[in-house]
PDB file of C-alpha atoms and ligand atoms in Angstrom:
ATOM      1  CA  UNK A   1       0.000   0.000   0.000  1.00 83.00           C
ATOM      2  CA  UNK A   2       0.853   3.468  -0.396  1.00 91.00           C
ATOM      3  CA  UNK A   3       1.160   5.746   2.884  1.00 93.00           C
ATOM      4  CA  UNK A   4       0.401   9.546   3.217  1.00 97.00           C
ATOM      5  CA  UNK A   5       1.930  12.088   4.505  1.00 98.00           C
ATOM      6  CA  UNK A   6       0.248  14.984   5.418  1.00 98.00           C
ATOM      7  CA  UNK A   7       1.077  18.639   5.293  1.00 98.00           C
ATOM      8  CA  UNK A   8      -1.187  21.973   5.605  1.00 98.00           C
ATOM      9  CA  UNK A   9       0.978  24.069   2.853  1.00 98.00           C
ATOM     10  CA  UNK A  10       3.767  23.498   0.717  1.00 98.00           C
ATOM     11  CA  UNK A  11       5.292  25.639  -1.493  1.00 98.00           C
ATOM     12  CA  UNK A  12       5.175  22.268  -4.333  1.00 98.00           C
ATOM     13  CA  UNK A  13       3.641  18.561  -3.131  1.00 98.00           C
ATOM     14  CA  UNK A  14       6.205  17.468  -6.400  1.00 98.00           C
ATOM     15  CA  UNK A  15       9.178  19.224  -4.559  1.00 97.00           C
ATOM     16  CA  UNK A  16       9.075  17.553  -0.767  1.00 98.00           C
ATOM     17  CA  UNK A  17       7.868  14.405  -2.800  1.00 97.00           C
ATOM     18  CA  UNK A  18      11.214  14.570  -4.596  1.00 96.00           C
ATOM     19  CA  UNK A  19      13.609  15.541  -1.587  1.00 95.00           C
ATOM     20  CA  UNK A  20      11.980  12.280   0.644  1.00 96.00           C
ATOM     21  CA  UNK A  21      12.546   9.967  -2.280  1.00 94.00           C
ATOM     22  CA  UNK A  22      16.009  11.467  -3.167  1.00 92.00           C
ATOM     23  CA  UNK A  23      16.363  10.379   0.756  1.00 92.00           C
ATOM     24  CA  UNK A  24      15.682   6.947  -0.261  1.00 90.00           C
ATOM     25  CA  UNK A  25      12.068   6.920   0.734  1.00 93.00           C
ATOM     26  CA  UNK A  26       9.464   4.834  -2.112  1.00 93.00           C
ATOM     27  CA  UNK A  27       5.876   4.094  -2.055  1.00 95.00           C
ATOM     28  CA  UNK A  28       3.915   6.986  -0.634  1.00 97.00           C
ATOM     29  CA  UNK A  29       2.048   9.868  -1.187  1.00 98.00           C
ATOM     30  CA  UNK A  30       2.768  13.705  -0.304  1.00 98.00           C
ATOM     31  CA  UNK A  31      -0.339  15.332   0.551  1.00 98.00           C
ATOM     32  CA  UNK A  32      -0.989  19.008   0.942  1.00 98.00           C
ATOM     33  CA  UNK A  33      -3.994  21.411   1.801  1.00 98.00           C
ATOM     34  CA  UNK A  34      -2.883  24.443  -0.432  1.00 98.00           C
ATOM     35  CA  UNK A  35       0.659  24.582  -2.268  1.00 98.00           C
ATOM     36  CA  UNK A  36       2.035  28.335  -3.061  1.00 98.00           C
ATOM     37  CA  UNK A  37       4.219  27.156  -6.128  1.00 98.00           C
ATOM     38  CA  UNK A  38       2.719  24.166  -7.860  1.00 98.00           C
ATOM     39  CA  UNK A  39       3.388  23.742 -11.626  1.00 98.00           C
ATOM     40  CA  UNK A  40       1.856  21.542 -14.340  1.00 96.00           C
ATOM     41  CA  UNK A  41       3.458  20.297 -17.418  1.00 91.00           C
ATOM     42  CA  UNK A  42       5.946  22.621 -19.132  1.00 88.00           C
ATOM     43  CA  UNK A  43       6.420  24.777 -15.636  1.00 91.00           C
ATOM     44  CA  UNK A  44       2.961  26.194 -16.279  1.00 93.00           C
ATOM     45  CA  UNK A  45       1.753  28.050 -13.093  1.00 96.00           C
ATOM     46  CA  UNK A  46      -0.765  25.247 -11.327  1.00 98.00           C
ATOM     47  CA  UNK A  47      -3.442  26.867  -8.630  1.00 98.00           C
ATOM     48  CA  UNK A  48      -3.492  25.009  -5.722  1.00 97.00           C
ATOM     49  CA  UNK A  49      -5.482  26.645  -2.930  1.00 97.00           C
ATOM     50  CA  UNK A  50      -7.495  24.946  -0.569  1.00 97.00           C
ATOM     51  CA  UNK A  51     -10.022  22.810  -1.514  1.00 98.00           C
ATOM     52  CA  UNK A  52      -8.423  20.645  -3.509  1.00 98.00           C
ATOM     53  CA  UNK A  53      -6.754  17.217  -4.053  1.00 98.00           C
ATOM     54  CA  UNK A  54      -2.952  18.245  -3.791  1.00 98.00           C
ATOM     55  CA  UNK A  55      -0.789  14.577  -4.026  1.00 98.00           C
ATOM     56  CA  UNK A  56       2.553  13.547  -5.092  1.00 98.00           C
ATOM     57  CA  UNK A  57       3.173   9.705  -5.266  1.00 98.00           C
ATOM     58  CA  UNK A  58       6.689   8.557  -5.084  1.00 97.00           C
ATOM     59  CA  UNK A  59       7.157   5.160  -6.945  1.00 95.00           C
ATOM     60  CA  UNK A  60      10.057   3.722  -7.979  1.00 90.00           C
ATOM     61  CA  UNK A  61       9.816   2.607 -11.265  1.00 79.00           C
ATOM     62  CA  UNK A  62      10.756  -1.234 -12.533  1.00 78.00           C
ATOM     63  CA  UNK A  63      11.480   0.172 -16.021  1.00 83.00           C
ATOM     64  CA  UNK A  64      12.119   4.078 -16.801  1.00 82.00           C
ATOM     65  CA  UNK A  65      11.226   3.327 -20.398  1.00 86.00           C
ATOM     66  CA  UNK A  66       7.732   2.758 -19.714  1.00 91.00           C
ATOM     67  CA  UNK A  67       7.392   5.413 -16.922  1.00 92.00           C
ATOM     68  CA  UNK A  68       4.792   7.112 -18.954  1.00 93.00           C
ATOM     69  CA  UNK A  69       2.797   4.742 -18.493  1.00 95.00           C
ATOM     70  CA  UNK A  70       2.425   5.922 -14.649  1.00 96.00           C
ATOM     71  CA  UNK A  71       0.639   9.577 -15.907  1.00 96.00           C
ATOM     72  CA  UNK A  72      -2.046   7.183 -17.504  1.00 97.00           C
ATOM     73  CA  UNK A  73      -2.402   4.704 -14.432  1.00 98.00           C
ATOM     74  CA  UNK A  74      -3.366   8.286 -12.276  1.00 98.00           C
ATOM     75  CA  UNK A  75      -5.606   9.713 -14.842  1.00 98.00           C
ATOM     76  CA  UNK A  76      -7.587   6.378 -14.869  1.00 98.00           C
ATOM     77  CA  UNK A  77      -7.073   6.255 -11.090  1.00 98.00           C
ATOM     78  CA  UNK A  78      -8.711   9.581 -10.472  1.00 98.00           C
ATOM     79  CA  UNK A  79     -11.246   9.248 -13.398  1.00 98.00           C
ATOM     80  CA  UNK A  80     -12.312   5.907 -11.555  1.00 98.00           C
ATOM     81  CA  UNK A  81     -12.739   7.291  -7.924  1.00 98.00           C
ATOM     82  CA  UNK A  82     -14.826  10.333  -9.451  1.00 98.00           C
ATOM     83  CA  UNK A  83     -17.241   7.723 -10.881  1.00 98.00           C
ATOM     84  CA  UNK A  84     -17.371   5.663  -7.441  1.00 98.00           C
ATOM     85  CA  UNK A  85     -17.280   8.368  -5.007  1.00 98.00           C
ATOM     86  CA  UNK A  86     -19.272  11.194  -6.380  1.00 97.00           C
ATOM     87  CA  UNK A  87     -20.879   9.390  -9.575  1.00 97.00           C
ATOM     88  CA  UNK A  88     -18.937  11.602 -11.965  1.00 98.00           C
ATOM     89  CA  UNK A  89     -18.605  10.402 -15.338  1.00 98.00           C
ATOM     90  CA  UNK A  90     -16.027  12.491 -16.399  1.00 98.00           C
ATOM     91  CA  UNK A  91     -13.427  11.644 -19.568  1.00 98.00           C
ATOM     92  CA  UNK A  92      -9.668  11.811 -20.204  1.00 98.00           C
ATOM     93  CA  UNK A  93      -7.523  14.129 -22.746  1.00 97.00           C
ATOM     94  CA  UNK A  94      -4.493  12.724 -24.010  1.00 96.00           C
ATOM     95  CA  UNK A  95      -2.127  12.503 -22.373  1.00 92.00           C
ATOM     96  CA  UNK A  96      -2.470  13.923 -18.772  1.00 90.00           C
ATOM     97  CA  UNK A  97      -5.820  16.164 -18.655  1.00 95.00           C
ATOM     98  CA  UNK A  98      -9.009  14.592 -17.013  1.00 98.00           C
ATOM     99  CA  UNK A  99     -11.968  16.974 -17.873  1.00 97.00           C
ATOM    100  CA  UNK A 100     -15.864  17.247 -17.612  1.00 98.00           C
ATOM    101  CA  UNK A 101     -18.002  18.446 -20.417  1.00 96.00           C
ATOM    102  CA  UNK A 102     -14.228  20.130 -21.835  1.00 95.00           C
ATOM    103  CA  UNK A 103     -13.399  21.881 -18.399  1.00 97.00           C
ATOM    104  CA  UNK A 104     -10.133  20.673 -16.799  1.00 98.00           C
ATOM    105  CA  UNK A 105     -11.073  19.009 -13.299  1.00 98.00           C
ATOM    106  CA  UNK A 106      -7.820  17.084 -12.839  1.00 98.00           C
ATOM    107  CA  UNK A 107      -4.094  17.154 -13.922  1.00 98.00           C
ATOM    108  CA  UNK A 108      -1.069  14.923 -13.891  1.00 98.00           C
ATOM    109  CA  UNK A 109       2.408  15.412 -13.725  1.00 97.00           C
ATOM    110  CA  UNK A 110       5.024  12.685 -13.907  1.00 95.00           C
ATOM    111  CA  UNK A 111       8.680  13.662 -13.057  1.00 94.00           C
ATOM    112  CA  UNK A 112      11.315  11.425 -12.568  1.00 88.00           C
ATOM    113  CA  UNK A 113      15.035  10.903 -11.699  1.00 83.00           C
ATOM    114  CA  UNK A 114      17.122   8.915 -13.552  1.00 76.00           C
ATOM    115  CA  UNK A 115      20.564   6.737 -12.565  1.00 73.00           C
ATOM    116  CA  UNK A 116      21.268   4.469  -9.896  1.00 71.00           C
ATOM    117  CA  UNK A 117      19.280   5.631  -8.032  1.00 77.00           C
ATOM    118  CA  UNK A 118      16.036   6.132  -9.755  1.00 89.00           C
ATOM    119  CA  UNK A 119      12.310   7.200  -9.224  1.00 93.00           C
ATOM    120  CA  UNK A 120       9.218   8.766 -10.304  1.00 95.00           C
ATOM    121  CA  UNK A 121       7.132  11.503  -8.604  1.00 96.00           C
ATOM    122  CA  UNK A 122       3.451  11.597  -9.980  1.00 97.00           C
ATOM    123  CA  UNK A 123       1.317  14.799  -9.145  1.00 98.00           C
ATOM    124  CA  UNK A 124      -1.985  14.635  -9.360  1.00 98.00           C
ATOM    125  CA  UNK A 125      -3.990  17.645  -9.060  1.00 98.00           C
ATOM    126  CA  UNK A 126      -7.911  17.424  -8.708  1.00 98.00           C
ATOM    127  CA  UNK A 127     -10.404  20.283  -7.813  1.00 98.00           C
ATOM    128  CA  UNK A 128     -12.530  19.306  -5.503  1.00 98.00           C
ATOM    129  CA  UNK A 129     -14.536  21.572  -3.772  1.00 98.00           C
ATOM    130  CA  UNK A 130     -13.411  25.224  -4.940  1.00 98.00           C
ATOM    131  CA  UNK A 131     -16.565  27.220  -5.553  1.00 96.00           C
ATOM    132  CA  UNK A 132     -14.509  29.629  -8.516  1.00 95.00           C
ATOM    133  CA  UNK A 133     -11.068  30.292  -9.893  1.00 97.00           C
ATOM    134  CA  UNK A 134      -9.040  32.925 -10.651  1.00 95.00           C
ATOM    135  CA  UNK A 135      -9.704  35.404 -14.201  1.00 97.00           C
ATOM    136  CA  UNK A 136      -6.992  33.432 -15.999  1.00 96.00           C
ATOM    137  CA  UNK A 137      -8.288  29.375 -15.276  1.00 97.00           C
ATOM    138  CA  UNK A 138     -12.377  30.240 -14.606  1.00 95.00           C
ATOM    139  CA  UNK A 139     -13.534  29.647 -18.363  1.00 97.00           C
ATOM    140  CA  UNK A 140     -11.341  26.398 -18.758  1.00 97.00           C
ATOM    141  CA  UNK A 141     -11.765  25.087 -15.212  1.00 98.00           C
ATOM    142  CA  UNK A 142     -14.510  23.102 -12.734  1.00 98.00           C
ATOM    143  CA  UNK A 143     -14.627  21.180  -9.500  1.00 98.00           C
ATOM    144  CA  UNK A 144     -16.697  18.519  -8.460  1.00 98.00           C
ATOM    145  CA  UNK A 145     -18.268  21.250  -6.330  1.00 98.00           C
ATOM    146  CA  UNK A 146     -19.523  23.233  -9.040  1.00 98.00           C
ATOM    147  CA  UNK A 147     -20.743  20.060 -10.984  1.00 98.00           C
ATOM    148  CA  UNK A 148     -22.454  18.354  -8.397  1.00 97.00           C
ATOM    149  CA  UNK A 149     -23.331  21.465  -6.459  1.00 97.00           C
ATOM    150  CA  UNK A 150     -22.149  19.529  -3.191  1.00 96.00           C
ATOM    151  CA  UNK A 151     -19.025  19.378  -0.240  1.00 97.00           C
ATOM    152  CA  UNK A 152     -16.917  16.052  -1.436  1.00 98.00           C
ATOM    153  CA  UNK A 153     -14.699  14.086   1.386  1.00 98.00           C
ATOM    154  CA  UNK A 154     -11.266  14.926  -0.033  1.00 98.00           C
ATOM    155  CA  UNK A 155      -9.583  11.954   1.959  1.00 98.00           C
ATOM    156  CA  UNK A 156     -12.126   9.594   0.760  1.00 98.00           C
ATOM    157  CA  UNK A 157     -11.333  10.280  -2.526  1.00 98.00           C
ATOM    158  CA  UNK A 158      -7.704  10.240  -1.835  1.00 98.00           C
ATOM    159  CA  UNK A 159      -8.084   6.842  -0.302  1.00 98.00           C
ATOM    160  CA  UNK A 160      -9.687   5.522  -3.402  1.00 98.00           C
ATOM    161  CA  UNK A 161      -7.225   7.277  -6.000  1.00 98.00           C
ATOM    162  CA  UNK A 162      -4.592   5.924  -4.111  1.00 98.00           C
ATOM    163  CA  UNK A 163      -5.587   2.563  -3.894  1.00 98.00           C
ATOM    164  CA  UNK A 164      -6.560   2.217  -7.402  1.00 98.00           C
ATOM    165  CA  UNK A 165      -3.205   3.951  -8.509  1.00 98.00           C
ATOM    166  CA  UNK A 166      -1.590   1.063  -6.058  1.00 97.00           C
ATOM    167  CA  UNK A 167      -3.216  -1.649  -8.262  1.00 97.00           C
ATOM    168  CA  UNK A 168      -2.150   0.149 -11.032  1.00 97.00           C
ATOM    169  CA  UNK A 169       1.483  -0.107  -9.935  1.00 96.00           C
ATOM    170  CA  UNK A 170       1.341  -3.504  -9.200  1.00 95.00           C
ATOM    171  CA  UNK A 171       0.451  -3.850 -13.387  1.00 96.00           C
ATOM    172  CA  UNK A 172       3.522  -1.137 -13.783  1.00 94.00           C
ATOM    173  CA  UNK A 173       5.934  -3.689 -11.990  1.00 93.00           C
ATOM    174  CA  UNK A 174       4.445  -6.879 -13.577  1.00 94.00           C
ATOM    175  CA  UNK A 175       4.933  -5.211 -17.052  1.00 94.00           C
ATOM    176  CA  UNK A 176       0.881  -5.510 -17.686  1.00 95.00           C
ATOM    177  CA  UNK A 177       1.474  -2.076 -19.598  1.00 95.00           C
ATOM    178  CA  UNK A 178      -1.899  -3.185 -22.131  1.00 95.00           C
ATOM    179  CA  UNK A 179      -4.243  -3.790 -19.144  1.00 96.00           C
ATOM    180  CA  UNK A 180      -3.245  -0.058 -18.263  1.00 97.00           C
ATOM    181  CA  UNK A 181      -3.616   1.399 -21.457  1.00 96.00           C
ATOM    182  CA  UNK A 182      -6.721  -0.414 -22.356  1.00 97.00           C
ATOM    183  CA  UNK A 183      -8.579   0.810 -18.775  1.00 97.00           C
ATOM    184  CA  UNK A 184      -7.206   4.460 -19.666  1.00 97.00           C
ATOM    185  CA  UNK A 185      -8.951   4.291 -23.170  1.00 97.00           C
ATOM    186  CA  UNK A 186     -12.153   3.496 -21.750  1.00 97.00           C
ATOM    187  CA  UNK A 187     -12.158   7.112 -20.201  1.00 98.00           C
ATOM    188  CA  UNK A 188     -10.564   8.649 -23.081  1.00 97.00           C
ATOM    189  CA  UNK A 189     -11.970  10.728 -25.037  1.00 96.00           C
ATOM    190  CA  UNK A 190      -9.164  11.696 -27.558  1.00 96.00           C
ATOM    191  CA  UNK A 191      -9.439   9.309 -30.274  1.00 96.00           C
ATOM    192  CA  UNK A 192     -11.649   9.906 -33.227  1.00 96.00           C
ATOM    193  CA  UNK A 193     -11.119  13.272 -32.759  1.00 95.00           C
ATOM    194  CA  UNK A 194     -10.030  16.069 -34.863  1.00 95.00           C
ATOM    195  CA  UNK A 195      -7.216  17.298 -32.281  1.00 95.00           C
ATOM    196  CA  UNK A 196      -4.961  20.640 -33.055  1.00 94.00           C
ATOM    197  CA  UNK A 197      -1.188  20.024 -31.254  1.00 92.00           C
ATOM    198  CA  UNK A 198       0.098  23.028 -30.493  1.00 90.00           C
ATOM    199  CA  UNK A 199       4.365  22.594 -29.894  1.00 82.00           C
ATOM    200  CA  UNK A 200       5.565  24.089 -26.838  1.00 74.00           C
ATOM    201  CA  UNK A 201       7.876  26.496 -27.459  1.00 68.00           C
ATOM    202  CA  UNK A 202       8.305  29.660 -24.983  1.00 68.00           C
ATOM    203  CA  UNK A 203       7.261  32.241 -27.240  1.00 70.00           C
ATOM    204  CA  UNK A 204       3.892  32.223 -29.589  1.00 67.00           C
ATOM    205  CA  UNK A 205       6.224  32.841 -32.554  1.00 71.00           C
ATOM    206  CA  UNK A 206       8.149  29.234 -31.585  1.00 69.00           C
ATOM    207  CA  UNK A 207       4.992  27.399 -31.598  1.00 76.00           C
ATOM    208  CA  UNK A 208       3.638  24.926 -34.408  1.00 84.00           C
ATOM    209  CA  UNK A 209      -0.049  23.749 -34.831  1.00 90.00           C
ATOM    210  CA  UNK A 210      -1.180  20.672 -36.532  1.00 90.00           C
ATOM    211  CA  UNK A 211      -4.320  19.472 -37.101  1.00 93.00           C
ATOM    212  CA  UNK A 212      -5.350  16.215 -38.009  1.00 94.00           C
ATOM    213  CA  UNK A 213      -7.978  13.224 -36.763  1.00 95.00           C
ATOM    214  CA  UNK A 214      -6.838  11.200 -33.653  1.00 96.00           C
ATOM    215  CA  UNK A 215      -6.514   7.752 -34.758  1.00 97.00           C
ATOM    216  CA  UNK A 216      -4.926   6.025 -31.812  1.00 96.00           C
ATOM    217  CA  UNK A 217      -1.758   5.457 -29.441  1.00 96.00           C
ATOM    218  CA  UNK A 218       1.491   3.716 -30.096  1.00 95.00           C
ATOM    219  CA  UNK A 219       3.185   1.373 -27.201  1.00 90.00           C
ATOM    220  CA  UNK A 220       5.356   4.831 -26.390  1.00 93.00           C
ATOM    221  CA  UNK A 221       1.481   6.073 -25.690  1.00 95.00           C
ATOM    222  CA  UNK A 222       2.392   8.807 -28.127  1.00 96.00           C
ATOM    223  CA  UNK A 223      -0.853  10.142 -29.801  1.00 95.00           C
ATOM    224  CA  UNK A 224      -0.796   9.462 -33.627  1.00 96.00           C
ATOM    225  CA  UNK A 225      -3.030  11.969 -35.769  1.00 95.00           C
ATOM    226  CA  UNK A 226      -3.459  11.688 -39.466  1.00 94.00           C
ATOM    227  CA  UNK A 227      -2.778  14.925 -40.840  1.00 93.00           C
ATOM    228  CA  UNK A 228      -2.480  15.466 -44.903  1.00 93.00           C
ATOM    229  CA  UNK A 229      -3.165  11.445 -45.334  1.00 93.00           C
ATOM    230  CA  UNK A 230       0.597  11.274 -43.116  1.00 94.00           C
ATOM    231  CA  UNK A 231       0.688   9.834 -39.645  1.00 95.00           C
ATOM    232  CA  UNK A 232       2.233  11.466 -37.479  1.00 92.00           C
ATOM    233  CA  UNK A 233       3.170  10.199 -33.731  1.00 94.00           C
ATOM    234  CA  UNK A 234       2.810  13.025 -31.294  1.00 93.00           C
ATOM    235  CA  UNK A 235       4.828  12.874 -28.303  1.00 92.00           C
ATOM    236  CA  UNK A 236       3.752  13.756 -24.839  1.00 87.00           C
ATOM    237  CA  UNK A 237       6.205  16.458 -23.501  1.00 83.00           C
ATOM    238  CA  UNK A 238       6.349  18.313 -27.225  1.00 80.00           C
ATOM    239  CA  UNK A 239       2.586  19.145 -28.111  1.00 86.00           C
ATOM    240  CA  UNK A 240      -0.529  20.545 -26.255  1.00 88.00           C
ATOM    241  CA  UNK A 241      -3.693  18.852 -27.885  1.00 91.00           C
ATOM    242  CA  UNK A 242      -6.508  21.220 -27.764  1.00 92.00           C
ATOM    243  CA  UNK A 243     -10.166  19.834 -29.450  1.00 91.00           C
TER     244      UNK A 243
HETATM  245  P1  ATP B 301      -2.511  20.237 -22.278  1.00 59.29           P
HETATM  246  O1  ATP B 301      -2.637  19.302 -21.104  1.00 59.29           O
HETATM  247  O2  ATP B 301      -3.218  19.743 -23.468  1.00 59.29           O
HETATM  248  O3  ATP B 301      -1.130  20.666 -22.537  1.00 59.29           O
HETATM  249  P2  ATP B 301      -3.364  22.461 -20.671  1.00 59.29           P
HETATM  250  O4  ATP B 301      -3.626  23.855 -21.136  1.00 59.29           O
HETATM  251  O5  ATP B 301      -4.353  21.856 -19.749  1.00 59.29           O
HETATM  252  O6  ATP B 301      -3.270  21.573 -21.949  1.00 59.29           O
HETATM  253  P3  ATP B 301      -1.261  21.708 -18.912  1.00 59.29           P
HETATM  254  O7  ATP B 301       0.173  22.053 -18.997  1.00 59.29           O
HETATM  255  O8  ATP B 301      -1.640  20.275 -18.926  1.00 59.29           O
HETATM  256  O9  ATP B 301      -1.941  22.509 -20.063  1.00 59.29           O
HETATM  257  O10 ATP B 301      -1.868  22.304 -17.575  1.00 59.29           O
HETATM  258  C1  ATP B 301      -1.484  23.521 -17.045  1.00 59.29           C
HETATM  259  C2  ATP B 301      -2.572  24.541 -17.289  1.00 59.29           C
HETATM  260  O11 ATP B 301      -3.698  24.216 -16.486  1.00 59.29           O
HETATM  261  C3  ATP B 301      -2.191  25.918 -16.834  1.00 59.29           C
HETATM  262  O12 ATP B 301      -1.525  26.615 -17.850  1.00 59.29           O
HETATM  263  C4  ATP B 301      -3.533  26.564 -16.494  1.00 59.29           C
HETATM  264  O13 ATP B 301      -4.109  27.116 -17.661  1.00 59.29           O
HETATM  265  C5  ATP B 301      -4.389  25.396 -16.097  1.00 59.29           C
HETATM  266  N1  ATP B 301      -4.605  25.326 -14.630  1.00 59.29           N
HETATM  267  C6  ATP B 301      -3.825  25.758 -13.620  1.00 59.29           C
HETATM  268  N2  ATP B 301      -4.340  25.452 -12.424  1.00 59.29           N
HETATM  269  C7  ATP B 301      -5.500  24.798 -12.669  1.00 59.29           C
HETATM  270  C8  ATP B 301      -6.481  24.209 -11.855  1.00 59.29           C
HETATM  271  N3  ATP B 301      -6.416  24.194 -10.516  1.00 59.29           N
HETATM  272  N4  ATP B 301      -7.529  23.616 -12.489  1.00 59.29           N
HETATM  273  C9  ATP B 301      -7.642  23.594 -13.815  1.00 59.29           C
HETATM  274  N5  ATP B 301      -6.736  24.124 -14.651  1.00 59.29           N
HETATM  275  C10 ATP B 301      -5.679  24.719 -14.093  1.00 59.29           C
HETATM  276  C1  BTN B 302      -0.960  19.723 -15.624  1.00 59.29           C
HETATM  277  O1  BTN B 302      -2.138  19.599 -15.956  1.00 59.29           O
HETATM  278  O2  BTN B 302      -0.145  20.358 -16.284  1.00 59.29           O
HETATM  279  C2  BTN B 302      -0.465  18.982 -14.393  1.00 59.29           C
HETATM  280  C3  BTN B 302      -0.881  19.633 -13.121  1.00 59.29           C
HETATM  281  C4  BTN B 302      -0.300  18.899 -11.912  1.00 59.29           C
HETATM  282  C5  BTN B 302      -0.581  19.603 -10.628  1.00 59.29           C
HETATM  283  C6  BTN B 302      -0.198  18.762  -9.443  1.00 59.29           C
HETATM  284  S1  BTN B 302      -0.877  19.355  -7.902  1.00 59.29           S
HETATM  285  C7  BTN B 302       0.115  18.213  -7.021  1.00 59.29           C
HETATM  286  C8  BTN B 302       1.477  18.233  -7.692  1.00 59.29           C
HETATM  287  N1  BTN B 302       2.301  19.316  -7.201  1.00 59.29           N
HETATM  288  C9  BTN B 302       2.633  20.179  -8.167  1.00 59.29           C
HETATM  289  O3  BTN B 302       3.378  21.170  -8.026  1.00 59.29           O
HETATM  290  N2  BTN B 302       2.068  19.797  -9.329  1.00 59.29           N
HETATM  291  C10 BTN B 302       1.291  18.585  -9.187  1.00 59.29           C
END
């Protein structure tokens, strides 16, 4: 099982995650009430007050080549509690966004350390009962508060997240990388969709869009669109996939 550890504020759940593993520490979860300097993918600004689900699960990964693979074991993991513990049928953008009706509810970020030594942090961020966000996130953002119009039990969804997300690693270790993928497309909603990937460079002028149709997801889990009758495999930390 995975344990928690508890904290009222941290400046980043990923950062004290990291320092305890880089300790030696494996197999638990950092858990805060409000963080001041969370950060999604890309070091995009993540806000974390209170009133949501703030984790960071230190694992340490069997094979680094397949670590990916852990960002889709939390998405399913969260997109699985929603359903049991609030009845919220909510769906999955490729690769790390879990959404309802095309608001962001949920993130994941996977991080890891390589060498001798080696381990992966996943962060999984999940409004849960914020009642509105800040002028930048409000017209891409929701809550299970504002969907269901109700308190949720944080800790009872972090006890089911977790403990799916521990099955999931026990998958992860036994190399069962196609039961994972094949629960995570049941939520996902990516495929058969005409998907624009937007490149992440720093500046607008760096960035490249293509469009094309979703078709499906290699063994890498990259995302492969068919653009001008090409394929083209779309890898997680280049693109931004916006419907
Ligand atoms: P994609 O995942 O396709 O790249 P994205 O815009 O969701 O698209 P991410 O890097 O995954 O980008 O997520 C970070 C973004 O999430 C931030 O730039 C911000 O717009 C948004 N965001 C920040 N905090 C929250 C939050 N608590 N809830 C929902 N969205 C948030
Ligand atoms: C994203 O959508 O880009 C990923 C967002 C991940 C946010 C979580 S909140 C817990 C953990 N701590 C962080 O600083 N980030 C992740």
């Amino acid at each position: 099982m995975l344990d928690a550890i508890f904290y009222k504020k941290l400046n980043s759940t990923q950062d004290t995650a990291k320092k305890l593993a880089s300790d030696g520490r494996r197999n638990f979860a950092v858990v805060a009430d409000s963080q001041m300097k969370a950060r999604g993918r890309f070091g995009r600004k993540w806000h974390s007050g209170k009133g949501g689900l703030w984790a960071s699960i230190a694992v340490a990964p069997s094979d680094m080549e397949h670590v990916q693979y852990l960002t889709f074991a939390a998405a399913t993991s969260v997109a699985n509690a929603l359903k049991k513990c609030c009845n919220l049928d909510v769906k999955i953008k490729w690769p790390n966004d879990v959404h309802y009706n095309g608001l962001k509810i949920c993130g994941i970020l996977t991080e890891g350390a390589f060498g001798k030594e080696s381990f992966a942090v996943v962060g999984i961020g999940l409004n849960v009962n914020q009642k509105k966000f800040s002028v930048d996130i409000k017209k891409t953002a929701t809550s299970i508060k504002k969907i269901t119009g109700k308190e949720h039990d944080i800790k009872k969804i972090l006890d089911s997240v977790l403990k799916n997300f521990n099955r999931y690693c026990i998958l992860y270790k036994s190399r069962n990388y196609s039961k994972i993928l094949y629960d995570w497309k049941k939520y996902c909603d990516t495929i058969g969709k005409e998907v624009k990937a937007i490149s992440s460079g720093k500046k607008i002028s760096e960035r490249k869009i293509i469009s094309g149709k979703a078709v499906g997801i290699d063994e890498d889990l990259n995302l492969i669109i068919m653009s001008c009758n090409k394929k083209i495999a779309l890898t997680e930390g280049d693109v931004s996939v916006r419907y």
